[in-house]
Amino acid sequence: MSGPSAQRATATLLGALLLVIPLAVAAVLFASFASAGLQRTYTLFLINLVAVLGLGAFSGNSGILSFGHVAFIGLGAYASAILTLPLATKASALPHLPTLLAGLEWGLPAAFVASLVLVAVFGLAVGLPIMRMGGAAAVIATLGLLLIVHGILIGATDFTRGANAFLGVPRLTNIWTALGVAVLALLVVRWFRDSAAGRQLRASREDETAAKAIGVDVLRRRLVAWTLSATIAAASGVLLAHFLGAFSPSKFYFDDTLTLLTMLIVGGMTTVSGAFFGAIVVTLTIEVLRRVESGVDVFGWETPELFGLTQAGLCVLILIVMYRRPAGMFARLELGEAWIRGWLGRAGGTPVAAASTPVAADVAPGLLRADGITKNFAGLRALDAVDLSLAPGEIVGLIGPNGSGKTTLVNVISGLILPDSGKVAVDGADVTDWPSFEVARAGIGRTFQNIRLFGQLSVLDNVETAALAARGTEAVPADPNARARELLARFGLLDLADRPASALDYGAQRRLEIARALALNPRYLLLDEPAAGMNPTESNELLRDLAALRAETGIGLLVIDHDMSLIMRLCDRIVVLNRGEKIAEGSAAEVQSNPAVIEAYIGRKRARQGASIPTSEGVS
Ligand code: ADP
Ligand code: MG
């Protein structure tokens, strides 16, 4: 394992231990000194912690809230209950059970594993359609999952006794089994969060389109996280079944869903520490409110029963957190993450070569070609049979008035939108209808006119995620961390490596987006107005950087820009679009003196009066 990767793993483990150790110490204290009632409370807390860690592994990393995880908890509980129920109880309580199940009376370990496998398979199966939806549709679908599974638990009377209580489940969960599973869950979710898959998923949470543009297979990452989190939720269900000994389908419905979501939201969805502290705060709140709810003795005065106080209290808790700290208590950094990294020596501190090594020196002979691209938006012809080619080592400028179709062309080439007709080919391979993440992996990097960074991730992580996504392509960097640092150094961003990307100024954000696009070692890079919002000094620097990049690496660059003088100085060839049509192509001098171009920019009247194209403004 390389230096930075080993350090990252150490930081992950130390971060997990910061949570595991207090958990274990508290368990020892509760087991030694606390009343039986308090021990049960702590055990239940550990079970809830497993559930919320499971939920966070998916919702926190993907950004998609799930209302469905209590269904996995319920399925885990019923599966393990059926497998472990004593034969005599089984014969009387579940007389219609299939013979295969009727004869089973397993111990907890076997039932545990079998239940987890069962729920994992179920989770994967329902995840396939739900993950495809993404966004709000996926959230609603998880709610549907909760309702459907609840219905099934009630309907499958042969297995569950329907709405009746399922009794006689062996009470095998004690404080130590719960602790063991909780520790394991903590280590697994903490590891997943920092793994390559977890980090790519978090990038997609910040900006799905941008994640795809750096080669992240968002659907697959989501599916992995969803299945993992369903499995962990099921583990919590198994523990719960053997803790309670008796339950009915109503246990696995809205009440517990609300509790679970409150824990996640209060603590902060995006970190494991958030799930951890959310579980503590909410458990304490519930314990206190539940006592008050059933009436307490205040200096001899018996308070009345306050039905629903617990639920109301949780809602108020959510509101307070939303108002005071919308992202939760641990919004971005894990507990201790900053100082552990600092202590381990600035995440590797790999020496960065001053001049930085070439990106993709072995440029394959080839061409990026877009042929006859036509695209209509509801009757508006945004592109009309446009041809464009870009060779490695070439810098082509793409100009045209606002709304002439430049961005649309880049979107078509990078696989973000499908053209109505026409073909895009990379080095001979037809990529026209490939998903954008595969186009990226085929060697096309891009930036966006409206900057799309992973705002909450650090500057370093923005680039490193892209380097990680390059794995499995021809352009694998040996060490993604070193590669990311090298690119940050090249664009003058290394000092800002630990800042969240959203905290950078405009010019730095634009440079970061370019660095990120380069982490995938593209052979062609499409830059949509890279100098927009930069001051003249910054855009001159950018110009120099881009020219040097081309010289060193032989990458092919397509540059869209407002600044005509920048385009004229930088580009070997210029393509001009107007109202979706290519109206000119050639050298700076040729394009500048082309009557059609002058007319498109300045209008017929002034063109006749001999005006020429302005070179710094008024052009987009
Ligand atoms: P440019 O980048 O040259 O300014 P665009 O490619 O963004 O131009 O837009 C070209 C035309 O297509 C504009 O008229 C724009 O309004 C329209 N357009 C672009 N994207 C969409 C879309 N997703 N839906 C509808 N119209 C669009
Ligand atoms: Mg545009």
XYZ file of C-alpha atoms and ligand atoms in Angstrom:
648
model
C 0.000 0.000 0.000
C 1.341 3.436 -0.849
C 2.080 6.061 1.795
C -0.975 8.313 1.539
C -3.349 5.366 1.150
C -1.914 3.706 4.251
C -2.276 6.976 6.139
C -5.830 7.358 4.979
C -6.590 3.846 6.238
C -4.954 4.677 9.580
C -6.981 7.874 9.855
C -10.158 5.901 9.128
C -9.344 3.326 11.789
C -8.397 5.929 14.405
C -11.573 7.865 13.632
C -13.623 4.709 14.140
C -11.823 3.945 17.414
C -12.763 7.383 18.752
C -16.356 6.163 18.630
C -15.821 2.469 19.384
C -13.866 2.947 22.622
C -16.465 5.074 24.477
C -19.149 2.691 23.242
C -17.328 -0.300 24.757
C -16.367 1.492 27.971
C -19.974 2.552 28.485
C -21.099 -1.051 27.918
C -18.714 -2.278 30.627
C -19.937 0.415 33.019
C -23.603 -0.297 32.334
C -23.069 -4.040 32.692
C -21.186 -3.620 35.982
C -23.021 -0.850 37.767
C -26.368 -0.021 36.177
C -29.824 -1.361 36.983
C -31.377 -3.981 34.721
C -33.655 -1.301 33.292
C -30.760 0.971 32.346
C -28.895 -1.967 30.840
C -31.902 -2.646 28.640
C -31.978 1.015 27.619
C -28.325 0.896 26.626
C -28.813 -2.348 24.707
C -31.730 -0.807 22.840
C -29.560 2.226 22.106
C -26.911 -0.039 20.577
C -29.563 -1.733 18.424
C -30.834 1.648 17.253
C -27.274 2.741 16.586
C -26.784 -0.203 14.221
C -29.959 0.794 12.370
C -28.997 4.441 12.011
C -25.455 3.542 10.931
C -26.982 1.337 8.245
C -29.326 4.076 7.088
C -26.475 6.600 7.060
C -24.294 4.355 4.916
C -26.792 4.862 2.121
C -28.550 8.176 2.776
C -25.484 9.990 4.069
C -23.223 9.057 1.206
C -25.771 9.194 -1.610
C -27.789 12.156 -0.342
C -31.013 10.219 -0.972
C -33.149 10.039 2.147
C -34.691 6.611 2.719
C -38.017 6.049 4.434
C -37.727 2.352 3.662
C -35.032 1.067 5.980
C -37.404 0.091 8.755
C -38.782 -2.431 6.251
C -35.354 -4.099 6.153
C -35.262 -4.064 9.954
C -38.669 -5.753 10.021
C -37.693 -8.380 7.466
C -34.490 -9.155 9.380
C -36.474 -9.483 12.615
C -39.112 -11.803 11.171
C -36.588 -13.914 9.249
C -34.457 -14.574 12.310
C -37.522 -15.089 14.510
C -38.927 -17.778 12.206
C -35.567 -19.542 11.930
C -34.942 -19.661 15.682
C -38.444 -20.238 17.072
C -38.549 -23.400 19.237
C -40.222 -26.286 17.383
C -43.054 -26.700 19.886
C -43.967 -22.986 19.736
C -43.672 -23.098 15.972
C -46.093 -26.009 15.661
C -48.797 -24.226 17.633
C -48.196 -20.589 16.574
C -47.376 -21.112 12.888
C -49.170 -24.325 11.865
C -49.203 -23.456 8.153
C -45.475 -22.873 7.793
C -43.932 -24.769 4.838
C -42.421 -28.052 6.032
C -38.928 -26.879 5.232
C -39.188 -24.032 7.750
C -41.415 -25.854 10.211
C -38.621 -28.276 11.046
C -35.922 -25.639 11.688
C -34.747 -24.426 15.062
C -31.456 -22.685 14.447
C -29.104 -20.976 16.840
C -28.584 -17.221 16.659
C -25.337 -17.167 14.609
C -26.760 -19.246 11.762
C -30.076 -17.383 11.794
C -28.198 -14.077 11.886
C -26.166 -14.854 8.786
C -29.119 -16.354 6.895
C -31.340 -13.338 7.665
C -28.676 -10.926 6.492
C -28.147 -12.809 3.252
C -31.889 -12.926 2.657
C -32.364 -9.189 3.209
C -29.255 -8.372 1.164
C -30.694 -10.246 -1.819
C -34.089 -8.600 -1.324
C -32.420 -5.192 -0.953
C -30.460 -5.658 -4.150
C -33.598 -6.701 -6.034
C -35.692 -3.702 -4.952
C -32.663 -1.433 -5.238
C -32.252 -2.117 -8.945
C -35.337 -0.108 -9.964
C -35.245 2.415 -7.087
C -31.612 3.449 -7.596
C -32.291 4.045 -11.256
C -34.801 6.747 -10.327
C -32.541 8.872 -8.169
C -33.580 12.132 -6.521
C -37.081 12.762 -5.196
C -38.587 9.824 -7.087
C -36.266 7.451 -5.248
C -37.227 8.951 -1.886
C -40.929 8.384 -2.640
C -40.150 4.855 -3.791
C -38.487 4.076 -0.452
C -41.670 5.231 1.252
C -43.571 2.865 -1.018
C -41.210 0.092 0.043
C -42.079 0.706 3.698
C -45.818 0.516 2.950
C -45.522 -2.580 0.763
C -43.348 -4.555 3.180
C -45.672 -3.596 6.035
C -48.558 -4.903 3.961
C -46.699 -8.117 3.223
C -45.834 -8.690 6.893
C -49.535 -8.383 7.739
C -50.681 -10.388 4.732
C -48.273 -13.317 5.012
C -50.128 -14.761 8.000
C -48.676 -18.246 7.535
C -45.236 -16.821 8.280
C -45.899 -13.849 10.541
C -49.275 -14.433 12.242
C -50.426 -11.322 10.420
C -51.195 -8.303 12.571
C -51.084 -10.481 15.697
C -48.065 -10.468 17.966
C -45.289 -12.871 17.076
C -44.435 -14.409 20.452
C -41.844 -16.679 21.945
C -38.752 -15.537 20.050
C -35.694 -16.652 22.052
C -34.252 -13.663 23.900
C -30.656 -14.028 22.857
C -29.660 -10.378 22.497
C -27.786 -9.041 25.495
C -25.608 -5.973 25.939
C -22.549 -7.811 24.592
C -24.088 -9.187 21.396
C -25.498 -5.725 20.705
C -22.102 -4.157 21.395
C -20.346 -6.628 19.104
C -22.664 -5.943 16.200
C -22.572 -2.175 16.803
C -18.763 -2.117 16.776
C -18.679 -4.168 13.604
C -21.251 -1.901 11.960
C -19.260 1.180 12.982
C -16.069 -0.165 11.473
C -17.807 -1.219 8.265
C -19.640 2.054 7.620
C -16.594 4.126 8.533
C -14.481 2.064 6.155
C -17.119 2.340 3.413
C -17.358 6.111 3.780
C -13.621 6.500 3.140
C -13.376 3.787 0.485
C -13.026 4.650 -3.191
C -16.648 3.637 -3.759
C -17.895 5.686 -0.811
C -16.006 8.781 -1.863
C -17.261 8.535 -5.431
C -20.788 8.188 -4.095
C -20.317 11.273 -1.924
C -19.111 13.147 -4.977
C -22.314 12.166 -6.771
C -24.294 13.419 -3.772
C -22.710 16.824 -4.248
C -23.257 16.908 -8.009
C -24.461 13.905 -9.955
C -23.777 15.355 -13.407
C -20.234 16.354 -12.493
C -19.577 12.956 -10.911
C -20.588 11.258 -14.132
C -18.381 13.653 -16.077
C -15.356 12.373 -14.154
C -16.257 8.767 -14.863
C -18.245 7.773 -11.755
C -20.756 4.977 -12.358
C -23.307 6.553 -10.031
C -25.952 3.840 -10.375
C -23.552 1.075 -9.411
C -22.140 2.977 -6.442
C -25.643 3.696 -5.189
C -26.673 0.085 -5.535
C -23.680 -1.126 -3.540
C -24.349 1.374 -0.749
C -28.069 0.599 -0.715
C -27.484 -3.158 -0.421
C -24.840 -2.728 2.262
C -27.081 -0.432 4.246
C -30.093 -2.762 3.919
C -27.939 -5.574 5.287
C -26.805 -3.534 8.279
C -30.401 -2.483 8.961
C -31.364 -6.171 8.884
C -28.671 -6.875 11.495
C -30.349 -4.331 13.736
C -33.671 -6.109 13.090
C -32.250 -9.488 14.107
C -30.904 -8.013 17.345
C -34.234 -6.319 17.998
C -36.235 -9.520 17.464
C -34.157 -11.388 20.024
C -34.189 -8.436 22.384
C -37.952 -7.922 22.414
C -38.983 -11.577 22.144
C -42.377 -10.464 20.841
C -43.461 -7.935 18.215
C -45.983 -7.282 15.462
C -45.745 -5.576 12.043
C -46.786 -2.247 13.583
C -43.378 -2.165 15.314
C -41.790 -1.757 11.868
C -43.654 1.259 10.576
C -43.846 5.020 10.830
C -42.944 5.491 14.495
C -39.568 3.852 14.158
C -39.004 5.460 10.768
C -39.455 8.865 12.372
C -37.081 7.981 15.208
C -34.431 6.712 12.822
C -34.624 9.724 10.526
C -34.510 12.092 13.503
C -31.304 10.454 14.694
C -29.757 10.855 11.279
C -30.868 14.443 10.731
C -30.016 15.690 14.217
C -26.538 14.200 14.157
C -25.768 15.075 10.561
C -26.422 12.751 7.690
C -23.094 12.891 5.945
C -20.831 11.550 8.692
C -20.654 8.412 10.806
C -20.018 10.605 13.855
C -23.296 12.337 13.053
C -25.218 9.068 13.114
C -23.471 8.166 16.361
C -24.244 11.363 18.253
C -27.702 11.616 16.709
C -28.492 8.190 18.150
C -27.292 9.297 21.601
C -29.182 12.605 21.648
C -32.413 11.130 20.348
C -32.291 8.109 22.662
C -31.818 10.399 25.672
C -34.622 12.684 24.515
C -36.989 9.763 24.037
C -36.146 8.274 27.429
C -36.854 11.548 29.205
C -40.010 12.379 27.238
C -41.432 8.903 27.627
C -41.210 9.208 31.400
C -42.875 12.616 31.339
C -45.497 11.349 28.890
C -46.797 8.711 31.273
C -46.981 11.190 34.128
C -44.311 12.118 36.674
C -44.303 13.185 40.236
C -43.203 16.843 40.579
C -42.871 17.737 44.270
C -45.885 15.690 45.152
C -47.956 16.847 42.166
C -48.720 14.095 39.617
C -48.542 15.489 36.060
C -51.274 14.350 33.666
C -50.605 11.823 30.889
C -49.435 13.667 27.793
C -50.233 11.337 24.954
C -47.969 11.809 21.882
C -45.406 13.932 23.728
C -42.499 11.784 22.501
C -43.361 12.159 18.822
C -44.025 15.873 19.253
C -40.704 16.219 21.066
C -38.815 14.537 18.224
C -40.438 16.857 15.693
C -39.442 19.891 17.763
C -35.907 18.501 17.992
C -35.711 18.216 14.204
C -37.016 21.770 13.806
C -34.460 23.179 16.239
C -31.602 21.421 14.459
C -32.879 22.449 11.012
C -33.028 26.036 12.214
C -29.750 26.230 14.124
C -27.562 23.768 12.211
C -29.304 22.587 9.048
C -26.679 19.998 8.168
C -26.697 18.456 11.649
C -24.136 18.406 14.431
C -21.387 16.767 12.382
C -22.028 18.160 8.974
C -18.833 17.651 7.075
C -15.946 16.348 9.109
C -15.881 13.198 11.156
C -15.053 13.542 14.822
C -11.280 14.051 15.043
C -10.787 13.825 11.286
C -8.987 17.150 11.020
C -6.534 16.627 13.841
C -5.891 12.973 13.041
C -4.927 13.990 9.510
C -2.805 16.828 10.810
C -1.118 14.538 13.290
C -0.396 11.908 10.642
C 1.333 14.624 8.646
C -0.954 16.482 6.293
C -2.440 13.450 4.502
C 0.821 12.077 3.270
C 2.801 15.200 2.492
C 4.087 13.515 -0.628
C 6.733 15.699 -2.183
C 5.263 17.270 -5.268
C 7.497 17.667 -8.288
C 7.697 21.372 -8.999
C 7.359 21.109 -12.744
C 4.928 18.184 -12.465
C 5.077 15.151 -14.675
C 3.212 14.880 -17.950
C -0.419 13.811 -17.836
C -0.863 11.348 -20.668
C 2.359 11.357 -22.608
C 1.451 8.300 -24.633
C -1.170 9.939 -26.777
C -2.797 7.441 -29.067
C -3.170 8.597 -32.643
C -6.795 9.457 -33.045
C -9.415 12.100 -33.368
C -12.462 13.306 -31.547
C -15.156 13.725 -34.154
C -18.688 15.028 -34.011
C -20.469 14.533 -37.333
C -23.742 16.111 -38.370
C -24.940 16.794 -34.844
C -28.537 18.020 -34.754
C -30.416 18.758 -31.553
C -33.874 20.264 -31.099
C -35.356 21.525 -27.854
C -39.144 21.634 -28.179
C -39.101 23.116 -31.646
C -35.964 25.192 -31.163
C -33.090 23.993 -33.293
C -30.131 24.338 -30.935
C -27.721 22.514 -33.274
C -28.140 21.978 -36.992
C -25.897 19.348 -38.605
C -22.750 20.634 -36.917
C -19.382 18.960 -37.603
C -16.416 19.383 -35.330
C -13.132 17.587 -34.993
C -10.356 17.808 -32.455
C -6.980 16.125 -32.683
C -4.671 15.349 -29.768
C -2.241 18.224 -29.339
C -4.585 20.695 -30.974
C -6.354 23.683 -29.405
C -9.649 24.538 -31.049
C -11.720 27.571 -30.092
C -15.499 27.413 -30.184
C -17.162 30.808 -30.367
C -20.536 32.227 -31.214
C -23.128 34.638 -29.803
C -25.110 33.701 -26.707
C -27.513 30.857 -27.358
C -25.724 29.737 -30.523
C -25.412 26.139 -29.277
C -21.843 25.945 -27.935
C -22.732 24.421 -24.582
C -25.237 22.093 -26.222
C -22.488 20.798 -28.518
C -20.216 20.104 -25.547
C -23.112 18.391 -23.762
C -23.732 16.145 -26.764
C -20.062 15.246 -27.156
C -19.647 14.460 -23.457
C -22.714 12.216 -23.427
C -24.833 14.436 -21.210
C -27.572 14.758 -23.806
C -28.415 12.596 -26.804
C -28.415 14.256 -30.219
C -31.473 13.837 -32.474
C -29.113 12.808 -35.228
C -25.401 12.702 -35.867
C -22.525 10.747 -34.456
C -19.752 11.273 -31.907
C -16.622 9.149 -32.213
C -13.519 8.989 -29.993
C -10.471 7.522 -31.681
C -12.718 5.525 -33.964
C -15.163 4.243 -31.317
C -18.770 5.388 -31.702
C -19.706 6.822 -28.284
C -22.874 8.653 -29.359
C -25.259 6.875 -27.015
C -22.853 5.928 -24.246
C -23.718 7.187 -20.767
C -21.647 10.213 -19.818
C -19.504 8.365 -17.255
C -18.359 5.943 -19.939
C -17.617 8.765 -22.362
C -15.465 10.293 -19.624
C -13.660 7.000 -19.131
C -13.124 6.789 -22.892
C -10.928 9.872 -22.642
C -13.125 12.972 -22.770
C -12.846 15.396 -19.864
C -14.961 18.504 -19.520
C -15.743 21.487 -17.351
C -19.054 23.285 -16.997
C -20.143 26.800 -17.866
C -21.837 27.016 -14.462
C -19.095 25.614 -12.259
C -20.018 22.199 -10.872
C -17.739 21.219 -8.017
C -18.336 18.814 -5.152
C -18.891 21.749 -2.821
C -18.690 20.033 0.550
C -15.736 17.834 -0.346
C -12.246 19.182 0.160
C -10.294 20.606 -2.749
C -8.030 17.569 -2.627
C -10.958 15.139 -2.535
C -12.522 16.794 -5.572
C -9.501 15.849 -7.636
C -8.657 12.588 -5.901
C -12.167 11.249 -6.483
C -11.664 11.750 -10.178
C -8.295 9.994 -10.029
C -9.994 7.101 -8.220
C -12.705 6.919 -10.852
C -9.982 6.476 -13.458
C -9.283 3.035 -12.042
C -10.135 0.361 -14.531
C -9.433 2.609 -17.491
C -6.203 2.695 -19.443
C -5.217 5.870 -17.660
C -4.824 4.472 -14.143
C -2.718 6.718 -11.917
C -0.448 4.617 -9.701
C -1.286 6.686 -6.655
C -4.487 8.756 -6.866
C -3.474 10.920 -3.928
C -0.088 11.822 -5.396
C -1.712 12.427 -8.765
C -4.272 14.750 -7.208
C -1.606 16.714 -5.323
C 0.459 17.051 -8.459
C -2.491 18.514 -10.330
C -3.338 20.870 -7.471
C 0.270 22.074 -7.459
C 0.145 22.642 -11.173
C -2.900 24.902 -10.833
C -1.653 26.681 -7.720
C -4.222 25.079 -5.414
C -2.092 22.872 -3.188
C -2.193 25.318 -0.271
C -5.966 25.124 -0.348
C -6.089 21.309 -0.444
C -8.008 20.878 2.815
C -10.578 23.622 2.247
C -14.078 22.736 1.122
C -14.333 23.448 -2.597
C -17.269 25.793 -2.044
C -15.030 28.131 -0.020
C -12.757 28.971 -2.981
C -12.996 32.165 -4.972
C -14.298 32.092 -8.500
C -10.980 31.866 -10.323
C -9.734 29.102 -8.036
C -12.979 27.173 -8.531
C -12.513 27.321 -12.295
C -8.925 26.087 -11.980
C -10.024 23.332 -9.630
C -12.602 22.164 -12.127
C -9.905 21.891 -14.782
C -7.568 20.042 -12.400
C -10.386 17.637 -11.567
C -11.148 16.994 -15.236
C -7.454 16.239 -15.842
C -7.293 13.667 -13.044
C -8.929 11.158 -15.358
C -6.050 11.604 -17.833
C -8.331 12.554 -20.715
C -6.976 12.734 -24.239
C -9.458 15.481 -25.045
C -10.590 18.236 -22.716
C -13.650 20.392 -23.376
C -13.609 23.696 -21.483
C -16.883 25.619 -21.371
C -15.931 29.248 -20.698
C -12.995 28.434 -18.383
C -11.993 32.080 -17.941
C -15.475 33.449 -17.244
C -15.418 35.532 -14.078
C -11.612 35.703 -13.963
C -9.740 38.994 -13.909
C -7.242 39.717 -16.733
C -4.252 38.526 -14.688
C -5.977 35.275 -13.847
C -7.088 34.612 -17.393
C -3.586 35.316 -18.693
C -2.219 32.787 -16.243
C -4.830 30.304 -17.335
C -3.865 30.877 -20.932
C -0.246 30.110 -20.119
C -1.222 27.009 -18.147
C -3.367 25.655 -20.966
C -0.674 26.240 -23.580
C 1.892 24.522 -21.345
C -0.488 21.651 -20.730
C -0.900 21.041 -24.422
C 2.828 21.250 -25.053
C 3.666 18.811 -22.287
C 0.940 16.259 -22.645
C -0.302 16.439 -26.194
C -3.881 16.688 -24.984
C -6.506 18.055 -27.376
C -8.337 21.136 -26.045
C -11.672 22.596 -27.078
C -12.086 26.022 -25.527
C -15.266 28.083 -25.415
C -14.785 31.633 -24.239
C -16.176 35.135 -24.066
C -12.793 36.717 -24.435
C -12.090 36.929 -28.146
C -8.491 38.009 -27.683
C -7.850 34.993 -25.475
C -9.316 32.655 -28.079
C -7.350 34.332 -30.872
C -4.045 33.992 -29.004
C -4.582 30.457 -27.741
C -6.200 28.518 -30.544
C -4.839 26.851 -33.664
C -8.254 26.768 -35.243
C -11.558 28.444 -34.500
C -15.084 27.186 -35.115
C -17.913 29.705 -35.148
C -21.525 28.820 -34.383
C -24.547 31.009 -34.964
C -28.094 29.906 -34.177
C -27.039 26.286 -34.122
C -25.218 26.376 -37.449
C -21.514 26.333 -38.098
C -20.901 29.526 -40.067
C -17.111 29.564 -40.234
C -14.003 27.619 -39.413
C -10.346 28.500 -39.772
C -7.426 30.429 -38.324
C -7.937 33.497 -36.143
C -7.240 35.818 -39.082
C -9.593 33.963 -41.415
C -12.430 33.918 -38.924
C -11.931 37.543 -37.936
C -12.297 38.746 -41.499
C -15.178 36.424 -42.396
C -18.239 38.586 -43.293
C -20.699 36.014 -41.948
C -18.935 36.053 -38.586
C -18.824 39.834 -38.409
C -22.490 39.962 -39.281
C -23.424 37.354 -36.656
C -21.611 39.272 -33.971
C -22.277 42.878 -34.814
C -25.350 42.829 -36.980
C -25.880 43.512 -40.636
C -25.961 47.275 -40.462
C -22.713 47.894 -38.672
C -21.003 45.150 -40.646
C -21.688 47.106 -43.809
C -20.157 50.162 -42.166
C -16.908 48.232 -41.805
C -16.874 47.387 -38.122
C -14.736 44.483 -36.977
C -15.141 41.952 -34.192
C -14.461 43.393 -30.772
C -11.629 41.519 -29.124
C -12.385 41.573 -25.447
C -16.022 42.094 -24.717
C -19.459 42.117 -26.227
C -18.840 38.629 -27.463
C -19.874 35.349 -25.965
P -24.466 28.834 -25.849
O -23.693 27.928 -24.964
O -23.860 29.003 -27.191
O -24.752 30.155 -25.208
P -26.559 26.872 -25.527
O -26.005 25.665 -26.145
O -26.544 26.934 -24.050
O -25.883 28.162 -26.142
O -28.055 27.036 -25.979
C -28.459 26.949 -27.338
C -29.948 27.130 -27.394
O -30.592 25.981 -26.898
C -30.456 28.315 -26.601
O -31.501 28.921 -27.294
C -30.958 27.675 -25.341
O -31.985 28.419 -24.771
C -31.445 26.330 -25.831
N -31.312 25.282 -24.815
C -30.149 24.831 -24.295
N -30.368 23.827 -23.428
C -31.719 23.648 -23.410
C -32.577 22.749 -22.705
N -32.097 21.838 -21.855
N -33.900 22.849 -22.915
C -34.400 23.757 -23.787
N -33.637 24.612 -24.473
C -32.319 24.580 -24.297
Mg -22.926 28.218 -23.134
